[in-house]
Coordinates of C-alpha atoms in Angstrom, one line a residue:
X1071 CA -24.6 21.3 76.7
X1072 CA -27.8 20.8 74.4
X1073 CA -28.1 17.8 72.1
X1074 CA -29.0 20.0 69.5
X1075 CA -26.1 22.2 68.0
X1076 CA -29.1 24.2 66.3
X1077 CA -32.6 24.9 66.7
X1078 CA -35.0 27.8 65.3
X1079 CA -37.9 27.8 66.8
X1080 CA -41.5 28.9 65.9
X1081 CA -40.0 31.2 62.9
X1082 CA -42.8 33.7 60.8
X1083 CA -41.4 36.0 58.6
X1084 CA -43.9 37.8 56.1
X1085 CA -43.2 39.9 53.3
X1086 CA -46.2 42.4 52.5
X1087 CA -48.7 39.8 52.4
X1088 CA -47.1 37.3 52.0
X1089 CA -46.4 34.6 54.9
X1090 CA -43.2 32.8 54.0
X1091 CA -42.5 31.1 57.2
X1092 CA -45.3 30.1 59.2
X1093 CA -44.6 29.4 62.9
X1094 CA -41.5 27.0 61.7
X1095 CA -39.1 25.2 63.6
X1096 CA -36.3 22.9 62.8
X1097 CA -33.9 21.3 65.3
X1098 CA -30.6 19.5 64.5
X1099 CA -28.4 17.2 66.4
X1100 CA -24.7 17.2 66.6
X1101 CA -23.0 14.7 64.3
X1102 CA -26.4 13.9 62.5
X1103 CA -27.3 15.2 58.7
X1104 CA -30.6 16.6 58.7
X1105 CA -32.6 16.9 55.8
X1106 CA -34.9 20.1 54.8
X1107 CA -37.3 19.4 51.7
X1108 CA -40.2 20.9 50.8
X1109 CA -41.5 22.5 47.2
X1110 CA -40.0 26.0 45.7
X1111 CA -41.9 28.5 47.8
X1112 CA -42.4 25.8 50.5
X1113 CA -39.9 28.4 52.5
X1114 CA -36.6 26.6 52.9
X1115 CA -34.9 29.6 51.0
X1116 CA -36.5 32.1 54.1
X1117 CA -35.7 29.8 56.2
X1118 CA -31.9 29.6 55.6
X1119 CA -31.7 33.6 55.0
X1120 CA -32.8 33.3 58.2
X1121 CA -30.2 31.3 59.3
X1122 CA -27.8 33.5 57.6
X1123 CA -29.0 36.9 58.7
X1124 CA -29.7 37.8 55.5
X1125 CA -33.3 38.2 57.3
X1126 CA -34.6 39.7 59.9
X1127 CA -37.3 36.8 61.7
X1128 CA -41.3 38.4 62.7
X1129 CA -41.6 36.3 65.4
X1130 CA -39.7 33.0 66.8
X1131 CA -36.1 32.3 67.9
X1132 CA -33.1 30.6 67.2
X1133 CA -31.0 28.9 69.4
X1134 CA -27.3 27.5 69.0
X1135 CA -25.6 25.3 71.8
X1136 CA -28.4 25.9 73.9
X1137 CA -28.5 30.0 73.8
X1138 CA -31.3 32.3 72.6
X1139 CA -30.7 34.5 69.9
X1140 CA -33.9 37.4 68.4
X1141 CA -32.2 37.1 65.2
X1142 CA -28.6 36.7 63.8
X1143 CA -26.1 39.1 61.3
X1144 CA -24.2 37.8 58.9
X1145 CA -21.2 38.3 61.0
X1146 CA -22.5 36.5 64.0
X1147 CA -23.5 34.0 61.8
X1148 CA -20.0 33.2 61.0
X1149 CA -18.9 34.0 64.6
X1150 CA -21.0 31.2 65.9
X1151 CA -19.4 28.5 63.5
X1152 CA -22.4 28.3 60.3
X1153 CA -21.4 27.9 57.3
X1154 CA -23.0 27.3 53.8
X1155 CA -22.1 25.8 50.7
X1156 CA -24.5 27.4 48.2
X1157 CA -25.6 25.6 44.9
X1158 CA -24.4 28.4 43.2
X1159 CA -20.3 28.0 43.3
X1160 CA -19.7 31.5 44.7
X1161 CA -16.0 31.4 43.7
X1162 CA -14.3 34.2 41.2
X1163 CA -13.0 32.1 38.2
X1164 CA -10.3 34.2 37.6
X1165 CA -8.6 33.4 41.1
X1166 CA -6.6 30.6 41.9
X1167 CA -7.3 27.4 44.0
X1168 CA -5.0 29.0 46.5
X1169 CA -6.4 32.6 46.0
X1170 CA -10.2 31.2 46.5
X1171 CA -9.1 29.1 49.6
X1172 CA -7.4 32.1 51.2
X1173 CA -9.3 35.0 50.3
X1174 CA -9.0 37.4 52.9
X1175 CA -6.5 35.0 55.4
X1176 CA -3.6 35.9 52.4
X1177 CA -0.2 35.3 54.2
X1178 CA 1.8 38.1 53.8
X1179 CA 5.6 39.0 54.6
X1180 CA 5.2 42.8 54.9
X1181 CA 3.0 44.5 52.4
X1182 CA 3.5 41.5 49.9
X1183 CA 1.5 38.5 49.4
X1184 CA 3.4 35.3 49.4
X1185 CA 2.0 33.6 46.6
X1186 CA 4.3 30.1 46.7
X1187 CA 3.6 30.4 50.4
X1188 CA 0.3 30.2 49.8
X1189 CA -0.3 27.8 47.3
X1190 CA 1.7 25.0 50.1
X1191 CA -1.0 25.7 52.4
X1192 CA -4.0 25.5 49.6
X1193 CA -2.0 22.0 49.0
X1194 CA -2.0 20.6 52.6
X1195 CA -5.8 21.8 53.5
X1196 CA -7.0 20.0 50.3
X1197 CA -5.0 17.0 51.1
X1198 CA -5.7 17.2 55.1
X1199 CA -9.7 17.5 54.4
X1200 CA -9.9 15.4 51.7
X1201 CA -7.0 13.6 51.0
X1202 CA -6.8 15.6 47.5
X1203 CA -3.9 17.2 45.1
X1204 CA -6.1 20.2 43.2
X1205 CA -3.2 22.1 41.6
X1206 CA -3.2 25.2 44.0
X1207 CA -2.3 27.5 41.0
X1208 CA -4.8 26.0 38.6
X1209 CA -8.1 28.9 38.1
X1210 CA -11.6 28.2 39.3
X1211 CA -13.0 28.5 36.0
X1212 CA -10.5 25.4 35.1
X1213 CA -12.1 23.0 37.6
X1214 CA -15.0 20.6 37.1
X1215 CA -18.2 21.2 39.3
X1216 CA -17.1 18.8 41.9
X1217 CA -13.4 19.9 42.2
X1218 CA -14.8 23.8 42.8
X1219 CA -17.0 22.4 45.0
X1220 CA -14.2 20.5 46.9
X1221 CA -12.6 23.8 47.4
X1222 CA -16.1 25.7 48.7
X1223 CA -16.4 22.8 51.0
X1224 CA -12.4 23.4 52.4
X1225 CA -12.9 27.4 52.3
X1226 CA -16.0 26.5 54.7
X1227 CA -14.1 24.1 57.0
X1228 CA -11.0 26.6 57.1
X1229 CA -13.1 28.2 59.7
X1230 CA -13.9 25.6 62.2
X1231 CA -17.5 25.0 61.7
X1232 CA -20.3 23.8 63.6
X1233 CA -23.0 23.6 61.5
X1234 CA -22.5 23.3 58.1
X1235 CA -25.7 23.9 55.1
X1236 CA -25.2 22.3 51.8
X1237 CA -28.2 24.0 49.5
X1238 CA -29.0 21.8 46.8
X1239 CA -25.3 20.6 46.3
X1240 CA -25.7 18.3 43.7
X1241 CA -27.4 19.5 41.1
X1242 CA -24.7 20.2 38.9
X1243 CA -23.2 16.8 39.2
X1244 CA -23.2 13.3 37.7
X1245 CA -23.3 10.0 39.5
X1246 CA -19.5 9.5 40.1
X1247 CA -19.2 12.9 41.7
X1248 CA -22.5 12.7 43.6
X1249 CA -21.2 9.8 45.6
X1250 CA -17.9 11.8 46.0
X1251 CA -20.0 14.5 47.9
X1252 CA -22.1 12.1 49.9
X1253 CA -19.1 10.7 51.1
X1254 CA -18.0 13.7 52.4
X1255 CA -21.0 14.6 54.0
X1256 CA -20.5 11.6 55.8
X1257 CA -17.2 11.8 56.8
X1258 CA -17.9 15.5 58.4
X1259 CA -20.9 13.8 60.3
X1260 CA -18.4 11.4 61.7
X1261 CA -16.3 14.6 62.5
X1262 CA -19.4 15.6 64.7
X1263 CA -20.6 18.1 62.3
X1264 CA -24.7 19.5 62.5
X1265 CA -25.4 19.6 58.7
X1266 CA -28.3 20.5 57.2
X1267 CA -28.7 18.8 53.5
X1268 CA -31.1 20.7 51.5
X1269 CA -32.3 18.9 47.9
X1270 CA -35.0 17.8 45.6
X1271 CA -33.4 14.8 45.4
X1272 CA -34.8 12.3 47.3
X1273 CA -32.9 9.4 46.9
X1274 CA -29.8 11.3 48.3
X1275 CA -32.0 12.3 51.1
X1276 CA -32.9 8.8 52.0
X1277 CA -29.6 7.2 51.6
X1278 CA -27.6 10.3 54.0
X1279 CA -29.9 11.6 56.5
X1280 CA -30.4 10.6 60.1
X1281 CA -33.9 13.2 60.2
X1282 CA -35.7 15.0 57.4
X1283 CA -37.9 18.2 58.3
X1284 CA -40.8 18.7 55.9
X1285 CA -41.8 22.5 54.8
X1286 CA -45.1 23.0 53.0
X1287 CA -46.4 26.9 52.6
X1288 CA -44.2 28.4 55.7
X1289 CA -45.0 25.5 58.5
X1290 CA -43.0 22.4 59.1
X1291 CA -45.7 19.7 58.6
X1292 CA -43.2 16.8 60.0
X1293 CA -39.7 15.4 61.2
X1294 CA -39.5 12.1 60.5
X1295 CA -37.0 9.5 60.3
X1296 CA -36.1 8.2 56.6
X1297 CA -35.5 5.3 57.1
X1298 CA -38.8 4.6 58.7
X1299 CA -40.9 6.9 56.1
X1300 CA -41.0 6.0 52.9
X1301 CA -40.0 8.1 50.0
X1302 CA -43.7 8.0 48.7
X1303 CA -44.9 9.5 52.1
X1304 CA -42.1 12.0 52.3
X1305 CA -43.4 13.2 48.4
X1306 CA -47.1 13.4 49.8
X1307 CA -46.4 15.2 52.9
X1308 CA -44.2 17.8 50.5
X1309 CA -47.4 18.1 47.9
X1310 CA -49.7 17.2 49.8
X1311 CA -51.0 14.6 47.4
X1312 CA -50.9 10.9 46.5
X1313 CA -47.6 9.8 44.5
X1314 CA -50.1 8.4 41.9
X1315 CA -51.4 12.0 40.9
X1316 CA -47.9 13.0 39.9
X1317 CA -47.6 11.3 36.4
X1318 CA -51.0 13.0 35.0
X1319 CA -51.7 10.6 31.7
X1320 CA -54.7 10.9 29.5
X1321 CA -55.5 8.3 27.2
X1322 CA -54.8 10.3 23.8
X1323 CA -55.4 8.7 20.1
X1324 CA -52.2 8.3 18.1
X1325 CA -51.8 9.3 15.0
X1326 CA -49.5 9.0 12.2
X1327 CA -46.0 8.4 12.4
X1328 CA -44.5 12.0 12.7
X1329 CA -40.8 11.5 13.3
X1330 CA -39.2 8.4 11.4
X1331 CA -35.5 7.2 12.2
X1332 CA -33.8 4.8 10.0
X1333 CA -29.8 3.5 9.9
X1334 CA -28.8 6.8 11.8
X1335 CA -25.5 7.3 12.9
X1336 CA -22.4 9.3 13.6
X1337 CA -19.4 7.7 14.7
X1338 CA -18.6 7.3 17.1
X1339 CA -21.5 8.0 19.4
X1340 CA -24.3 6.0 17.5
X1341 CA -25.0 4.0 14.8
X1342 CA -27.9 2.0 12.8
X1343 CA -30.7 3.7 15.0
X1344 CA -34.5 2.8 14.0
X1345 CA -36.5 5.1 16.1
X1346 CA -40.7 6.6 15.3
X1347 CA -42.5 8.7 17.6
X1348 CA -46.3 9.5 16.1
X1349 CA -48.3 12.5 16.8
X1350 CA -49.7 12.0 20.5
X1351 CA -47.1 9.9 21.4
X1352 CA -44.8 10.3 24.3
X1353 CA -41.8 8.5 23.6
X1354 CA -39.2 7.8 26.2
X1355 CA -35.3 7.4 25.3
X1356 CA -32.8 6.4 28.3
X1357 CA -29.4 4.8 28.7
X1358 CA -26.5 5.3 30.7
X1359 CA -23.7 8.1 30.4
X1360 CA -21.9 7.3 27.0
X1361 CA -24.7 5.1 25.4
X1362 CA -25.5 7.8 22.7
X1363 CA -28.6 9.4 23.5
X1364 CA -27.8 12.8 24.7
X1365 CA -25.8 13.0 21.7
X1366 CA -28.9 11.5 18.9
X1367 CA -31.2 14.3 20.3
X1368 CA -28.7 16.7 19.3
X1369 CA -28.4 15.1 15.7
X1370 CA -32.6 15.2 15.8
X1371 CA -31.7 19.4 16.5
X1372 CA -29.7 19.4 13.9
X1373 CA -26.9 20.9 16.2
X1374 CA -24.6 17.8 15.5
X1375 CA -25.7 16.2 12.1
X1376 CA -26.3 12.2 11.4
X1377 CA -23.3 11.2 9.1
X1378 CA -25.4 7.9 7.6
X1379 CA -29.2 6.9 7.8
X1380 CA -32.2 8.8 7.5
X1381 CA -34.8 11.1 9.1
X1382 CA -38.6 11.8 7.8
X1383 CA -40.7 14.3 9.3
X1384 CA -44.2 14.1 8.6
X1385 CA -43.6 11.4 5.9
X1386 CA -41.0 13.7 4.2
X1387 CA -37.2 13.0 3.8
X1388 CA -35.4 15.5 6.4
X1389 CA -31.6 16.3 5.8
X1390 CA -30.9 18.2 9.3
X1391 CA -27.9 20.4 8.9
X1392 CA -28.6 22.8 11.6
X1393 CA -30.7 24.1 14.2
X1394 CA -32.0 26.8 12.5
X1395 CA -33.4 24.4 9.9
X1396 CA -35.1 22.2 12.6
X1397 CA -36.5 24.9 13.8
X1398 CA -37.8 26.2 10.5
X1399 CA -39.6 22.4 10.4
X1400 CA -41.0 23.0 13.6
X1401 CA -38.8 20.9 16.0
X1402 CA -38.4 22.1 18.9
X1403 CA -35.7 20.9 21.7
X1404 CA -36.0 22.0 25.8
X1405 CA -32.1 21.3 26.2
X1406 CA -30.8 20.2 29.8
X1407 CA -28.7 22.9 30.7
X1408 CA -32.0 25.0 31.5
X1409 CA -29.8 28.2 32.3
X1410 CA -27.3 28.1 30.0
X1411 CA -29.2 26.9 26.8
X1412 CA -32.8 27.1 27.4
X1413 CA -33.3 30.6 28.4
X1414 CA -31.6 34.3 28.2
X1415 CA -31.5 34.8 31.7
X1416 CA -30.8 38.7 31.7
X1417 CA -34.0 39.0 28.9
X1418 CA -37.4 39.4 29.8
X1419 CA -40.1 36.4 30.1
X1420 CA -41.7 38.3 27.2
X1421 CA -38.3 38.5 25.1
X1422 CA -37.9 34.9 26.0
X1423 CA -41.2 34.0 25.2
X1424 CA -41.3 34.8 21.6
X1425 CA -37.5 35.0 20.7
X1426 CA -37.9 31.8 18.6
X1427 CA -40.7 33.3 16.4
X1428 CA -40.0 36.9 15.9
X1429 CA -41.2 36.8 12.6
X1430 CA -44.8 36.5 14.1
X1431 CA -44.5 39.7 15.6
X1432 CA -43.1 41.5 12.9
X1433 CA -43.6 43.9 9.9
X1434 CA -42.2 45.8 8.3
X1435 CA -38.9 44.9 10.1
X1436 CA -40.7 46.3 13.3
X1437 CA -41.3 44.3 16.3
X1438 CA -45.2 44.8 17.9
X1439 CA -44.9 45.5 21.3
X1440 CA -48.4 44.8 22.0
X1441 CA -48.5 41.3 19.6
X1442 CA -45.7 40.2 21.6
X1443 CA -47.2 40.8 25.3
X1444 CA -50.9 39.5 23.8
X1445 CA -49.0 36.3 23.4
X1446 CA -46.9 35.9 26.6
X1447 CA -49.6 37.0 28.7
X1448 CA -51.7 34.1 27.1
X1449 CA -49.2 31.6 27.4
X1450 CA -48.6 32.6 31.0
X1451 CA -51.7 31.6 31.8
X1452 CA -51.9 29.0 29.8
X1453 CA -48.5 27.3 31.5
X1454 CA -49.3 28.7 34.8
X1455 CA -46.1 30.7 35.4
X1456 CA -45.4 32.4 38.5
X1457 CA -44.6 35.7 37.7
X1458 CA -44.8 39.7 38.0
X1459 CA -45.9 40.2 34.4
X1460 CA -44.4 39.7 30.7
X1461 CA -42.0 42.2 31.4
X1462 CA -40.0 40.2 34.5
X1463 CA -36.7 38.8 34.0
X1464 CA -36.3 35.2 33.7
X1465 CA -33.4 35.4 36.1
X1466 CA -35.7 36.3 39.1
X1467 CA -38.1 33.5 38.2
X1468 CA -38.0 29.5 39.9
X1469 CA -36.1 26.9 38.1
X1470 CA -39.8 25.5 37.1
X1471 CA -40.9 28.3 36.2
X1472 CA -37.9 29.3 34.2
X1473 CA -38.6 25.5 32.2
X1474 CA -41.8 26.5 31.5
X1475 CA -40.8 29.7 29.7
X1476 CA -38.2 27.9 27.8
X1477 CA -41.4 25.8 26.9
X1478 CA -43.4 28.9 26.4
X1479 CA -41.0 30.1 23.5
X1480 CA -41.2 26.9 21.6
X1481 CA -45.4 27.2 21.8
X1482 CA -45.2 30.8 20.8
X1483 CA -43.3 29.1 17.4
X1484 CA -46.4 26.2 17.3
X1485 CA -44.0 23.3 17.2
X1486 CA -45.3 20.1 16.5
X1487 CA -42.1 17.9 17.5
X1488 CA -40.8 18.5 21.3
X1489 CA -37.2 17.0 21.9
X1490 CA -36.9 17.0 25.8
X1491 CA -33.7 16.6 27.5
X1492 CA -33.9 15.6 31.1
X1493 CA -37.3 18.4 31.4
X1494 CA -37.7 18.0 35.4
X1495 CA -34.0 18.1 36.3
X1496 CA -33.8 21.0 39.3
X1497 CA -37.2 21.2 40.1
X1498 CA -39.2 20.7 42.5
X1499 CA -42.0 18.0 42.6
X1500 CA -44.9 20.6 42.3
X1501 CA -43.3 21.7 39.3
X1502 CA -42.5 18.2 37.6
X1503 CA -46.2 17.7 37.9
X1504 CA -47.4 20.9 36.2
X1505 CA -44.4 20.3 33.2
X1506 CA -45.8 16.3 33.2
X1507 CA -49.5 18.2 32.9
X1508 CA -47.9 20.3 29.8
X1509 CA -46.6 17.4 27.8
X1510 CA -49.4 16.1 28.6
X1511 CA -51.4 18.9 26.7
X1512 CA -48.9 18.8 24.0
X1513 CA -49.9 15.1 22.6
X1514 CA -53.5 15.9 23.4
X1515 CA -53.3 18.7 20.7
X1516 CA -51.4 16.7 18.4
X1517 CA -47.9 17.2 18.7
X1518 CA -45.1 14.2 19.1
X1519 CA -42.7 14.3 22.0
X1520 CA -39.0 12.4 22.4
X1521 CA -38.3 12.4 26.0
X1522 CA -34.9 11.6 26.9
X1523 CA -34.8 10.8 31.1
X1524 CA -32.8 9.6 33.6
X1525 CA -35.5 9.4 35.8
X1526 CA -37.1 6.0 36.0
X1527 CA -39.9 7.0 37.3
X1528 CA -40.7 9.7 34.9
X1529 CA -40.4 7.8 32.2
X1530 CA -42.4 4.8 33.2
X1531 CA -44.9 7.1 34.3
X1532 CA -45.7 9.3 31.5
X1533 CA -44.5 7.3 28.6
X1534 CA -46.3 5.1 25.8
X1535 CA -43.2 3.1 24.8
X1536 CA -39.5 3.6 25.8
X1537 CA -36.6 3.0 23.7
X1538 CA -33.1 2.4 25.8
X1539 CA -29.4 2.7 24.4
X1540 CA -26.4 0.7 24.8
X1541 CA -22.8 2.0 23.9
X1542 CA -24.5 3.7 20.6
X1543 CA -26.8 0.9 19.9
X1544 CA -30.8 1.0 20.3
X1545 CA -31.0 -2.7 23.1
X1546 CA -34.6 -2.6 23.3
X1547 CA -38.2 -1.0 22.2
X1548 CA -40.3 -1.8 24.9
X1549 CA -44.2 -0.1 25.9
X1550 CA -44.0 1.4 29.0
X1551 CA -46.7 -0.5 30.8
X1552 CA -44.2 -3.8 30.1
X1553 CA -41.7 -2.5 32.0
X1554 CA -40.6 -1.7 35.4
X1555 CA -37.3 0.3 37.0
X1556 CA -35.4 -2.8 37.6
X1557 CA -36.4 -4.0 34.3
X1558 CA -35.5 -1.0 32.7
X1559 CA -32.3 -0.3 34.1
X1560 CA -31.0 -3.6 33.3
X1561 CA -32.0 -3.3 30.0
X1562 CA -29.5 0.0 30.0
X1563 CA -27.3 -2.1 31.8
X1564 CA -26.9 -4.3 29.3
X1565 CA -24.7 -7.0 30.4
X1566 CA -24.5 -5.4 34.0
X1567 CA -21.0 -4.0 33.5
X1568 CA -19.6 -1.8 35.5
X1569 CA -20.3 2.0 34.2
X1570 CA -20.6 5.5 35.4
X1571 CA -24.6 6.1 35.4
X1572 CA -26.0 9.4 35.6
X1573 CA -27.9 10.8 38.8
X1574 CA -31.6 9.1 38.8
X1575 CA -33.3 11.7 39.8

């Protein structure tokens, strides 16, 4: 019997003229967690389309428990014990926890489904794999992101796998549940699982895997060991340059105060908040889950207005009572939830583009066709997107790519003040870079930009000064160059209690 459960060896797979894999291999030993990173377009999605028969391989092979195979179909694929848990939860939220889990293995007595029947058995797998009471006739759409991932994960393990591919599993989650999942990664390694863990995430890379394969344009440029390879090495062998290059900062005069915060608050999320952010200023915001932040960006969007204090823009008193009036002021917000909030997915990059300033384009009530696309196609070069043309659906583009279109729309309106939730959450490191470039641009033509971050990194890196918050409170105002992670994080910390923190990314 090989050590290896799987291996795919020497890979290529083009498409036109495009090389997407590039004489690729990855091996990976029984009851180990492998890691697969690499940059959007780096080829981890061939690869594992690959792996699922989705596509057909040019050249290589791929072996599992020691036999050859040309290439694989979907059905061998599952014949041969892989299975995946996508980041998208591929689970109909109209069906039960019992329907989802069974799907296709229904127990019947005759003709007829047995639906009580059913939901014992959805009760004992969850509680035999995970020790877990999900109510077995609760909906998908009911769960949280970890419980419908709890049930993907059981569906998967129904079948007796032997390799197992979590795809970016825990993007949609929050500290708490992230250590759920890496526990259960862990637990199915001990099991004697082959899994491959595929995420930008580094951290979680360093803290579960036993090897990590690096992919850069098509060819797998190492296989190291993470614990003997530092996360800055890992990051340069992904990008192929120094960590230092990926917080681009220019020195940029600042000017006057543009955004002025004083005695804001809405109970009970936040009170007595001072905050200023001056044109060419980066200004970082951070705390942990509950402190207040998420929710004073919103009141600076008008989508949840202050109840007490006040806000000046541009030296003038501001009474935000919607989002359409921020707008109208030239505020501009790049929301977190990228797919849900940021962009129309189903709309074109050009619709996207200049949704938020229509008026621009218009007269006479008639849109210009050709005033629209003069602007995308600018400000598609000017932001670097990867794309067919104006006229390409967002949904088809990369998550950094899809950012910078919902960054695109809020240039197209010439915003002067950019409220950014969590901007490099989901993308690759090649694309933090180009959206750190951007805000970058932004100051350097004048604008003022709120960044609210998880990421300690991020904000130490790109930042002039950081404000943190405490259970609703602004703790600290502190420049950025005064501070370090472990400085910072206690100062969110506060008094060190114990509290959920969201995923530093």
């Amino acid at each position: 019997m090989s050590e290896f459960a799987l291996e795919l060896r020497n890979l290529s797979k083009h498409f036109g003229v495009t090389r997407a894999l590039d004489d690729a291999s990855l091996r990976v030993r029984r009851g180990s967690v492998h890691g697969l990173v690499g940059e959007n377009g780096a080829g981890k999605s061939t690869l594992i389309k690959v792996l699922a028969g989705i596509h057909r391989p040019d050249a290589g092979s791929l072996w599992v428990d020691g036999q050859p195979y040309s290439h694989f179909s979907p059905r061998q694929v599952a014949k041969l014990g892989i299975q995946f848990i996508h980041q998208e939860r591929l689970l109909p939220a109209s069906f039960t926890v019992g329907e989802a889990l069974l799907f296709g293995q229904e127990i019947h007595r005759g003709p007829f489904v047995q639906r009580r029947a059913q939901q014992r058995e959805a009760e004992r797998l969850l509680d035999e794999h995970f020790g877990l009471s999900l109510p077995s006739g609760a909906l998908i759409g009911e769960l949280s992101c970890a419980e419908q991932q709890v049930v993907q994960i059981t569906r998967a393990l129904i079948a007796k796998p032997q390799v197992l591919v979590f795809d970016e599993p825990s993007v949609a989650l929050v500290q708490r549940e992230v250590e759920q999942l890496l526990g259960i990664v862990r637990r199915l390694r001990e099991q004697g699982l082959a899994i491959i863990y595929i995420s930008h995430y580094l951290q979680e890379i360093e803290h579960l895997c036993d090897r990590v394969t690096v992919l850069r344009n098509g060819r797998d440029v190492a296989d190291v060991d993470p614990r003997e390879t530092s996360l800055a090495e890992i990051t340069r062998l992904m990008v192929n340059r120094e960590v230092a290059e990926m917080y681009p900062k220019q020195a940029v005069a600042l000017g006057e105060p543009l955004l002025e915060v004083k005695g804001l608050g809405r109970s009970p999320v936040y009170r007595d908040v001072d905050l200023q952010v001056r044109r060419g200023e980066i200004v970082g915001l951070t705390g942990l889950v509950g402190s207040g932040a998420k929710e004073l960006l919103k009141s600076l969007f008008g989508l949840a207005p202050a109840q007490q204090g006040e806000i000046r823009l541009d030296g003038q008193p501001l009474d935000l009572g919607s989002a359409h009036q921020a707008v109208r002021e030239g505020i501009a917000l790049l929301p977190e939830e990228r797919r849900r909030q940021g962009v129309a997915l189903d709309l074109t990059v050009q619709e996207n583009t200049t949704l938020a300033s229509l008026s621009r384009f218009t007269r006479l009530g008639l849109v210009s066709a050709d005033s629209e696309r003069r602007q995308t196609e600018a400000l598609i070069d000017d932001l670097a997107i990867k794309t067919s043309g104006p006229l390409a659906a967002v949904r088809q583009l990369s998550g950094g790519n899809q950012q910078k279109v919902a960054l695109a729309k809020w240039l197209s309106r010439q915003s002067n003040l950019y409220l950014l939730d969590e901007p490099s959450v989901g993308i690759d490191i090649g694309a933090k870079v180009e959206i750190y470039r951007l805000i970058g641009t932004l100051v350097e033509q004048g604008a003022g930009v709120l960044l609210l971050s998880s990421d300690l990194p991020e904000l130490l890196g790109l930042c002039d000064r950081i404000y943190v918050m405490h259970r609703g409170a602004i703790v600290a105002e502190r420049k950025a160059t005064d501070l370090d992670a472990d400085s910072l994080l206690a100062l969110a910390s506060a008094t060190h209690e114990e509290q959920e923190v969201r995923h530093v990314r």
